[in-house]
mmCIF file of C-alpha atoms in Angstrom:
data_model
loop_
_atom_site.group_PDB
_atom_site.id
_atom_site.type_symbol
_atom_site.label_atom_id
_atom_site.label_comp_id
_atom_site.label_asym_id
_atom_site.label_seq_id
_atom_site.Cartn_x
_atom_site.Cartn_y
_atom_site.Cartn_z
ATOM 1 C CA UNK X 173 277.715 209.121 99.368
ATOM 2 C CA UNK X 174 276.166 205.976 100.892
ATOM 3 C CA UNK X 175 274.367 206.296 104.250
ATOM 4 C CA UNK X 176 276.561 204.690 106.810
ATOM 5 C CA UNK X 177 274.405 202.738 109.638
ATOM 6 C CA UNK X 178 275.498 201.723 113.131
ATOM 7 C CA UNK X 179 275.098 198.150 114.613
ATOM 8 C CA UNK X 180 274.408 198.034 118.057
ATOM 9 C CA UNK X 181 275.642 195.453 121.041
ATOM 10 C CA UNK X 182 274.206 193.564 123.341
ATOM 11 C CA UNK X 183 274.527 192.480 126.760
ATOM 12 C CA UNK X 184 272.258 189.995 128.747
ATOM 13 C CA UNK X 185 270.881 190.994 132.175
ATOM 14 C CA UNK X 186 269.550 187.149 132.760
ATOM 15 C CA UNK X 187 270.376 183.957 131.115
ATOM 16 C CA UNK X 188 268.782 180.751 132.176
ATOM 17 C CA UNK X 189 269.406 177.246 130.711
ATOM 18 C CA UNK X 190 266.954 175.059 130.520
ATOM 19 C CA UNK X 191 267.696 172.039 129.403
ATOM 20 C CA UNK X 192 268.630 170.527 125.775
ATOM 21 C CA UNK X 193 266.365 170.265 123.011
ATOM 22 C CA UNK X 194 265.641 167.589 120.591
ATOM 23 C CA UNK X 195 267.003 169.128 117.865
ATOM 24 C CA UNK X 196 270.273 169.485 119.598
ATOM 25 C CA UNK X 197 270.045 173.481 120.463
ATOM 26 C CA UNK X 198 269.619 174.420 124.305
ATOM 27 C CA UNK X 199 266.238 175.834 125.470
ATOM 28 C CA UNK X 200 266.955 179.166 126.875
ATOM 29 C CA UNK X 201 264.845 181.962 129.028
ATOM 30 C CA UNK X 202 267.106 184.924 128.328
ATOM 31 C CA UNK X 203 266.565 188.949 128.756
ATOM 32 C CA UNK X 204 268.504 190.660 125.963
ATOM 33 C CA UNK X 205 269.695 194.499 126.334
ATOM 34 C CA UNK X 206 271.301 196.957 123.881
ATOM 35 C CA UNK X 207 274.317 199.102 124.280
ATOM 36 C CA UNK X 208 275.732 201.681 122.249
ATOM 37 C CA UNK X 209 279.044 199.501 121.630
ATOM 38 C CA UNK X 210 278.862 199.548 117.767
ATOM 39 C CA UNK X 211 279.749 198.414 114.451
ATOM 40 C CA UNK X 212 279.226 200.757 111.407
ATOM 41 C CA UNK X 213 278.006 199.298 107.826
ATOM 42 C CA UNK X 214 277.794 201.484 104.735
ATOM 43 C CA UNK X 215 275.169 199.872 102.331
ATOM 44 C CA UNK X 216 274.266 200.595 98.782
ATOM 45 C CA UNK X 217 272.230 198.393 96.145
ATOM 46 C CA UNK X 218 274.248 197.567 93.265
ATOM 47 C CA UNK X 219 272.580 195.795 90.197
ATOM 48 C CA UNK X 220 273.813 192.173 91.438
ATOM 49 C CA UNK X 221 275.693 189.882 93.822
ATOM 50 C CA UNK X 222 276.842 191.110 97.062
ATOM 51 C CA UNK X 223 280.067 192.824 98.155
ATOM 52 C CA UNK X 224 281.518 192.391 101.388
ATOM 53 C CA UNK X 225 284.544 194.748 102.602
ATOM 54 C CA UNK X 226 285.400 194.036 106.092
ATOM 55 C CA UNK X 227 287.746 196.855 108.547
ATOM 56 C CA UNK X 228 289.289 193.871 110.839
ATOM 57 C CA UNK X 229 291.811 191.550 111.296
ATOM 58 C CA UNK X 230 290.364 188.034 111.272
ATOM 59 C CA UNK X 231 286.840 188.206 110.563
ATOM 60 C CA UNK X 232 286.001 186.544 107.094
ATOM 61 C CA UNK X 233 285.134 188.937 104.398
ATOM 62 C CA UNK X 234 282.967 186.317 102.341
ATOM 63 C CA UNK X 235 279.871 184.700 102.616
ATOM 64 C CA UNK X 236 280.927 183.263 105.956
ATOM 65 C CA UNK X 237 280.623 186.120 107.053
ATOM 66 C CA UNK X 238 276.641 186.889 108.504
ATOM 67 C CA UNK X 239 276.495 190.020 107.292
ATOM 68 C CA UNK X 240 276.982 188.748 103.640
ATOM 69 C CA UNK X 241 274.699 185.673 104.370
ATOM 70 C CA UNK X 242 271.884 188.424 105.482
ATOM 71 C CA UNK X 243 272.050 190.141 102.107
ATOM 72 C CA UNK X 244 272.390 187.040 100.115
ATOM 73 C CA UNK X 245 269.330 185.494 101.488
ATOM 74 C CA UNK X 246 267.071 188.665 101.612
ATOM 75 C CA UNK X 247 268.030 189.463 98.101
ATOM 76 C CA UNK X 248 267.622 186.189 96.473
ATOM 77 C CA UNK X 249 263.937 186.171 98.267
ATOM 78 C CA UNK X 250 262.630 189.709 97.528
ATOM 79 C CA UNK X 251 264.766 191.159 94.945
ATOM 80 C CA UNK X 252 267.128 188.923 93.295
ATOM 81 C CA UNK X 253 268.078 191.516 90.170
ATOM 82 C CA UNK X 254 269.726 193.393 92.890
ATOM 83 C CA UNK X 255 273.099 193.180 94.691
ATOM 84 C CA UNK X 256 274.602 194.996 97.692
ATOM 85 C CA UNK X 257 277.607 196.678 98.255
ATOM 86 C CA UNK X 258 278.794 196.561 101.837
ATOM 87 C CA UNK X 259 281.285 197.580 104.013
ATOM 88 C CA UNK X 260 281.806 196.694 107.681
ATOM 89 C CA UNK X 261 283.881 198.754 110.343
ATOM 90 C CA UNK X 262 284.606 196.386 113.095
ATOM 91 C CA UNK X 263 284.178 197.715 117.101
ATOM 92 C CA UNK X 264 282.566 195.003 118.493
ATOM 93 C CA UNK X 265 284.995 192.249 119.570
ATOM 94 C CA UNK X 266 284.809 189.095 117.900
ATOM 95 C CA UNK X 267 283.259 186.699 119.986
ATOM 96 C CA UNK X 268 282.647 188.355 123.160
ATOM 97 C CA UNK X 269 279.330 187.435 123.969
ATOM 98 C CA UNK X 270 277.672 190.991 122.536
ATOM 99 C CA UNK X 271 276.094 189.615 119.416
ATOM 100 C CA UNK X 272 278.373 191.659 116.963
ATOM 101 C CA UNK X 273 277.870 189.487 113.823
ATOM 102 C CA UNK X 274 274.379 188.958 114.606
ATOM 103 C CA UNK X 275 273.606 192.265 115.007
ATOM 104 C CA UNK X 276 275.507 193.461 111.668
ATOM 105 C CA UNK X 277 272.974 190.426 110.212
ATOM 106 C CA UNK X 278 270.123 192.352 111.627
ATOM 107 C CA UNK X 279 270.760 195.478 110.583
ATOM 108 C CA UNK X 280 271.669 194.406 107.132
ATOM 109 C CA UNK X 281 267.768 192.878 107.143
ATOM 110 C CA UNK X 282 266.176 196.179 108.593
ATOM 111 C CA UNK X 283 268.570 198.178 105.474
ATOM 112 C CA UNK X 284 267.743 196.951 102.588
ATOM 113 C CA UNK X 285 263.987 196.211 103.840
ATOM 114 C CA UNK X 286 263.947 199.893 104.114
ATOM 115 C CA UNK X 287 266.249 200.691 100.468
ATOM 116 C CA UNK X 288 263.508 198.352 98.932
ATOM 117 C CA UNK X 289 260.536 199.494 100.108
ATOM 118 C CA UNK X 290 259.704 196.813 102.453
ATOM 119 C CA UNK X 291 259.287 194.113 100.308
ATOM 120 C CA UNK X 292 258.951 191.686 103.316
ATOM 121 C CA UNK X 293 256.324 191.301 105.817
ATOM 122 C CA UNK X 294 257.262 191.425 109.629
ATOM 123 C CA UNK X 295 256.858 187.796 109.960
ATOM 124 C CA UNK X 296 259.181 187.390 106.728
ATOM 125 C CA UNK X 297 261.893 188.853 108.173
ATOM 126 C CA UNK X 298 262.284 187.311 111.495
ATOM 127 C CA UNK X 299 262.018 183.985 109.810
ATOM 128 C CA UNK X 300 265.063 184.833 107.629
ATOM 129 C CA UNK X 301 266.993 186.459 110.867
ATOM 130 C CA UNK X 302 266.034 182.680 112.248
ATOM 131 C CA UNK X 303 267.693 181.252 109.762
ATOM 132 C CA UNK X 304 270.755 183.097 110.243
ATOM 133 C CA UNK X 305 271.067 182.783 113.682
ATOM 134 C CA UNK X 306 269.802 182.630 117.152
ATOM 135 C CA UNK X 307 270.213 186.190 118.515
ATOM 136 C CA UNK X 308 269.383 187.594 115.121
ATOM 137 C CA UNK X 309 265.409 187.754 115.808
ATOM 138 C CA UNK X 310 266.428 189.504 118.811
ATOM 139 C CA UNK X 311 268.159 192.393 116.999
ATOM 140 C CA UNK X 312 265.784 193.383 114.681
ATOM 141 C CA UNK X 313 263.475 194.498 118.049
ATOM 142 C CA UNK X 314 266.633 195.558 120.155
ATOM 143 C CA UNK X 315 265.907 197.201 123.829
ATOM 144 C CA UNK X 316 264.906 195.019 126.703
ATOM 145 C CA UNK X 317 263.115 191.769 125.356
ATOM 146 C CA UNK X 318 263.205 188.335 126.177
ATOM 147 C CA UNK X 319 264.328 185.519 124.725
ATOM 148 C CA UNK X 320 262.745 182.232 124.543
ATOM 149 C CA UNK X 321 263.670 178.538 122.531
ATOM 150 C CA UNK X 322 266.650 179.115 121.312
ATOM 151 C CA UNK X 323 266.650 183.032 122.404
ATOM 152 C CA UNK X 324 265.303 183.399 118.880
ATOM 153 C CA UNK X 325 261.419 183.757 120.019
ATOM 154 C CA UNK X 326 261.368 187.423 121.453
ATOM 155 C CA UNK X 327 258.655 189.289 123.237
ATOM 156 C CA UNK X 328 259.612 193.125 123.763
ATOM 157 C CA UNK X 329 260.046 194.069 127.641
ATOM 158 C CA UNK X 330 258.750 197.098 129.809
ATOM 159 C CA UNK X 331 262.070 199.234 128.726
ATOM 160 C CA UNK X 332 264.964 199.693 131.641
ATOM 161 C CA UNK X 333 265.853 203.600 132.181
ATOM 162 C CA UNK X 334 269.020 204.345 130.161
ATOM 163 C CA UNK X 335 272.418 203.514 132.308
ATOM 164 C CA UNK X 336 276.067 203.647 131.800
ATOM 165 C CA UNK X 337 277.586 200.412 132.011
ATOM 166 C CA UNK X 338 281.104 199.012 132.077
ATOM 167 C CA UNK X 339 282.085 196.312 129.336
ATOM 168 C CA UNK X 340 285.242 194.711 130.339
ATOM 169 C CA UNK X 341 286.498 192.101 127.623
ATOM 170 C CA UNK X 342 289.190 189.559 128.548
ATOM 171 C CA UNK X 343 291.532 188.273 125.847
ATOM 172 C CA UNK X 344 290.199 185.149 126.394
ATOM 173 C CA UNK X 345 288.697 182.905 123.581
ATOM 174 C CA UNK X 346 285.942 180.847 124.832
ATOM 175 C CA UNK X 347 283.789 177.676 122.590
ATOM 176 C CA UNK X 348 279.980 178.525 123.466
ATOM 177 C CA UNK X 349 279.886 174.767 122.211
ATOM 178 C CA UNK X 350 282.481 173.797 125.129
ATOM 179 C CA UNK X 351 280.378 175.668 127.418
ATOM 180 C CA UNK X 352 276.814 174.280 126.767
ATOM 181 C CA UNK X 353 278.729 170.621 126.845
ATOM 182 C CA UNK X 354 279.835 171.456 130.033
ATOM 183 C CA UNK X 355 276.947 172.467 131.491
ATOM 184 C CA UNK X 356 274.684 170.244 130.834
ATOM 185 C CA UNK X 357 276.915 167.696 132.607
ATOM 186 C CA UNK X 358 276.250 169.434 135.760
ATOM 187 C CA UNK X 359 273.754 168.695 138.187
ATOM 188 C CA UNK X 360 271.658 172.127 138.552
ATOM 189 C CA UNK X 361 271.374 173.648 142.145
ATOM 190 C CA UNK X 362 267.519 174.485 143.450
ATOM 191 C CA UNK X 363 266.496 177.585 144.716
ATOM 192 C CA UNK X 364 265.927 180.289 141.870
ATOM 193 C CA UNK X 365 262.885 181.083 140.833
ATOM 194 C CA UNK X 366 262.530 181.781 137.103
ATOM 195 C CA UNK X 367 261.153 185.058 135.856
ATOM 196 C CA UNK X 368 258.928 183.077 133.894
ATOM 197 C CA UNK X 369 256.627 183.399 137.416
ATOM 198 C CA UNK X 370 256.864 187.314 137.408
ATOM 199 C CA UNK X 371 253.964 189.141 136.096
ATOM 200 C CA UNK X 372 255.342 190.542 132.667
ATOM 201 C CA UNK X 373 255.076 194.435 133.915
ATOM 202 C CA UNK X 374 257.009 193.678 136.847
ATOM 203 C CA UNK X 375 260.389 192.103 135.046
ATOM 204 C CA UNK X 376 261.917 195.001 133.960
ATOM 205 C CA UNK X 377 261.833 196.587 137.564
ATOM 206 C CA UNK X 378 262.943 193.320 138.856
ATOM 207 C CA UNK X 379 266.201 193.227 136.803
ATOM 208 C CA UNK X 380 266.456 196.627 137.528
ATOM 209 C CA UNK X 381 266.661 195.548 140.970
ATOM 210 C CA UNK X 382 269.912 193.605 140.335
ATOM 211 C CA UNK X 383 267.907 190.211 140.469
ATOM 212 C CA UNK X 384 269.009 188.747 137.325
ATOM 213 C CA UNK X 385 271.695 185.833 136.596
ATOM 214 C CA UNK X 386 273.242 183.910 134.186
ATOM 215 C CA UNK X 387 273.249 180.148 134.455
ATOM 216 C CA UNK X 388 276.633 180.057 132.651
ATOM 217 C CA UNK X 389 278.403 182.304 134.985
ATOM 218 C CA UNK X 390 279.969 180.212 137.498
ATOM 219 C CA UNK X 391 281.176 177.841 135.169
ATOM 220 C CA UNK X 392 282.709 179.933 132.690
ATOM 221 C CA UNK X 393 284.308 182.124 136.237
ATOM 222 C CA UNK X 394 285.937 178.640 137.063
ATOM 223 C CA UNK X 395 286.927 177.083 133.875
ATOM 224 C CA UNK X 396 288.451 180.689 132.275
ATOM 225 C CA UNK X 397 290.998 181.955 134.943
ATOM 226 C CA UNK X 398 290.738 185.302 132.371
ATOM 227 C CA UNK X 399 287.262 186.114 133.162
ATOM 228 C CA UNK X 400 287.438 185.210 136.667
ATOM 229 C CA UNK X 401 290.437 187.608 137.222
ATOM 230 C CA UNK X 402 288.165 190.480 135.515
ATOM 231 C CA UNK X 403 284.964 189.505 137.533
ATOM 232 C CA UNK X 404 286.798 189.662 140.743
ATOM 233 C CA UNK X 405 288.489 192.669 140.258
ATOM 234 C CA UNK X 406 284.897 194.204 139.055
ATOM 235 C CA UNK X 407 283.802 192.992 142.565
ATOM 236 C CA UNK X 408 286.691 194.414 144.653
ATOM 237 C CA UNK X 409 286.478 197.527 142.615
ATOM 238 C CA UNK X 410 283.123 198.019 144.369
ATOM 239 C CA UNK X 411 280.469 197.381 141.244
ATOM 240 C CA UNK X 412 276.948 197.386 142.561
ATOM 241 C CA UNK X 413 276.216 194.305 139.737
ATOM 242 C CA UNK X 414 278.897 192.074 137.872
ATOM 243 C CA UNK X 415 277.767 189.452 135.331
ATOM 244 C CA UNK X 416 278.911 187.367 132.236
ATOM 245 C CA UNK X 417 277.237 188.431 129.185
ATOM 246 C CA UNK X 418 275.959 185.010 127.357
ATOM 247 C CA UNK X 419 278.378 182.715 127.053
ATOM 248 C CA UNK X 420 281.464 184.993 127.725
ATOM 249 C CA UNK X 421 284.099 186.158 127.709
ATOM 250 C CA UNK X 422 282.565 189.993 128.248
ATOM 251 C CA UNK X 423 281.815 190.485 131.581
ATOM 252 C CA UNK X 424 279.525 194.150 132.190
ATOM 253 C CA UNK X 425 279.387 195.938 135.628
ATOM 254 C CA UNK X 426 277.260 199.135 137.034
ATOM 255 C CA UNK X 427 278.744 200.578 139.628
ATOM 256 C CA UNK X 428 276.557 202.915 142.090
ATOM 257 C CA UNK X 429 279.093 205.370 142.405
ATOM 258 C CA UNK X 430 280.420 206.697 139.397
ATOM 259 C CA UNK X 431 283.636 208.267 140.838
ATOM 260 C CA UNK X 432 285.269 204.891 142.005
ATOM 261 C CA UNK X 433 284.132 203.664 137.945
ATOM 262 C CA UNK X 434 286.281 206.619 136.630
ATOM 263 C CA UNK X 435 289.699 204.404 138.430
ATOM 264 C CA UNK X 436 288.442 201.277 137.446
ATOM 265 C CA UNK X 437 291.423 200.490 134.535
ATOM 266 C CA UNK X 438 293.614 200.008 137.239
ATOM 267 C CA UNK X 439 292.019 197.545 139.203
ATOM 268 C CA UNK X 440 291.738 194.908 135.873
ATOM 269 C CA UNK X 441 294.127 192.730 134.426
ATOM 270 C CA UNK X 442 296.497 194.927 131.789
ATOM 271 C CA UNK X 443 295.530 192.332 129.065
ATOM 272 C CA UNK X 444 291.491 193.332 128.917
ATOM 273 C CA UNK X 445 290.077 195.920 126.963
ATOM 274 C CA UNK X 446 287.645 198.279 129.019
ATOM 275 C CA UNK X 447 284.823 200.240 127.084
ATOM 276 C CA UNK X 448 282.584 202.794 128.800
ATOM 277 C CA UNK X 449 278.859 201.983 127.481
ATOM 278 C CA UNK X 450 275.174 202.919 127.823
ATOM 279 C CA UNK X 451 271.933 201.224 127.448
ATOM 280 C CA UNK X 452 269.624 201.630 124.910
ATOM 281 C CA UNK X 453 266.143 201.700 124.626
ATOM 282 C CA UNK X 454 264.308 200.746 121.329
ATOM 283 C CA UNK X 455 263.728 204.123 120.536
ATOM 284 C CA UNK X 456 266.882 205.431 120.877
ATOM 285 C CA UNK X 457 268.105 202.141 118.748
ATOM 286 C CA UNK X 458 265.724 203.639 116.321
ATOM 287 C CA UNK X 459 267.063 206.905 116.335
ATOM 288 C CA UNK X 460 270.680 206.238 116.372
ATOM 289 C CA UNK X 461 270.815 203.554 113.693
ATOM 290 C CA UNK X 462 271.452 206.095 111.095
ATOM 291 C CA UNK X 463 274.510 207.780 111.186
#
């Protein structure tokens, strides 16, 4: 039987926007964390092509689809006498702002690296994940890290303690494309300081803190009266943190006091989908990946 692997979440505990690049992508500052929301992918080398069988309603199936563009393009570079045989379980919803498709990517990298004997140097590999996609980079560290560029340059944080965290997902669809537009119409308000000025052993306690923010928030709060529903009733609910994760339309909490947490289904709007979660560190992303 083929060894069945899980593909982990994310969330991200700060996003800043800095401005648009030349090349037409937005330079970001972002802190990326894992959660044990996951996909599951069963892998096993075949002697050519690749196979993609996907558990979900309306996520594509062919080479669309990331985790078949992964295997393509590692197997074409390292081993192209070889295929792969996949098949994906869907848990992660479809663009929620957790990085489920470029996580699947990922993993499919860090699989058949391993099933081949690490044909590809370190270096190798996160220039394919680049090619695939911003957050992929980011998954094939996982833990607290940081993202810089695109959010595809990532430097490995001072790990936050493991937590339980709420992920609260609105049935709302939301164009990340829409959302950098917007923004970057908007005149940006002074006042934060970036935690590009924080000595690098003392982020991890700072976000800890609560300090982190996303740049997005407040725009995607007004323009999606969906997510702004869910992060108010977070707030009223008595969460001791609240924030959008990327670009939406998941929005996490923490609350302080895990008996009000236990009631927190009825405070939210029937039509979002509520998942109890908990941080990762890399080690445990390590340790967990196989099933």
């Amino acid at each position: 039987m083929s060894p069945t692997y899980r593909s982990f979440a994310k969330i991200n505990l700060h996003l800043e926007v800095l401005g648009k690049r030349e090349d037409g992508y937005h330079e970001l500052r972002t802190v990326f964390q894992t959660v044990d929301l996951c996909d599951l992918l069963t892998i096993e080398l075949t002697d050519g092509g690749v196979e993609l069988d996907v558990e979900a309603e309306n996520v594509p199936s062919g080479s669309e689809n990331l985790a078949h563009k992964a295997a393509s393009a590692f197997l074409e570079r390292w081993a192209p006498a070889r295929g792969a045989r996949i098949r994906l379980r869907k848990t992660i919803p479809v663009g929620g702002g957790l990085g489920g498709g470029s996580s699947n990517a990922a993993t499919v990298l860090l699989v058949l690296q391993e099933l081949l004997d690490s044909p590809a140097s370190g270096d190798e590999l996160v220039s394919v994940a680049r090619s695939l996609g911003a957050d992929v980079p980011y998954f094939l560290v996982g833990g607290t890290a940081m993202g810089t560029g695109r959010g595809d340059e990532i430097e490995a944080l001072e790990e936050l303690p493991e937590t339980e965290i709420w992920l609260v997902i609105p049935a709302v669809s939301i164009s990340t494309a829409e959302v950098f537009a917007e923004f970057g119409k908007l005149t940006r308000k002074g006042g934060k300081s970036s935690i590009e000025h924080l000595a690098e052993g003392s982020i991890s306690s700072w976000l800890a803190s609560g300090n982190g923010w996303n740049d997005l928030q407040e725009l995607v709060v007004r323009r999606y009266p969906g997510v702004g529903a869910v992060y108010n009733a977070l707030r009223e609910a008595g969460a001791s943190e609240v924030k959008l994760s990327g670009s939406g339309a998941t929005v996490f909490a923490r609350f302080s006091d895990q008996s009000v947490s236990r009631e927190l289904a009825r405070h939210l709007p029937p039509t979002s989908d509520l998942v109890r979660a908990r941080t990762l560190t890399r080690s445990s992303c390590q340790r967990l990946r196989l099933v």
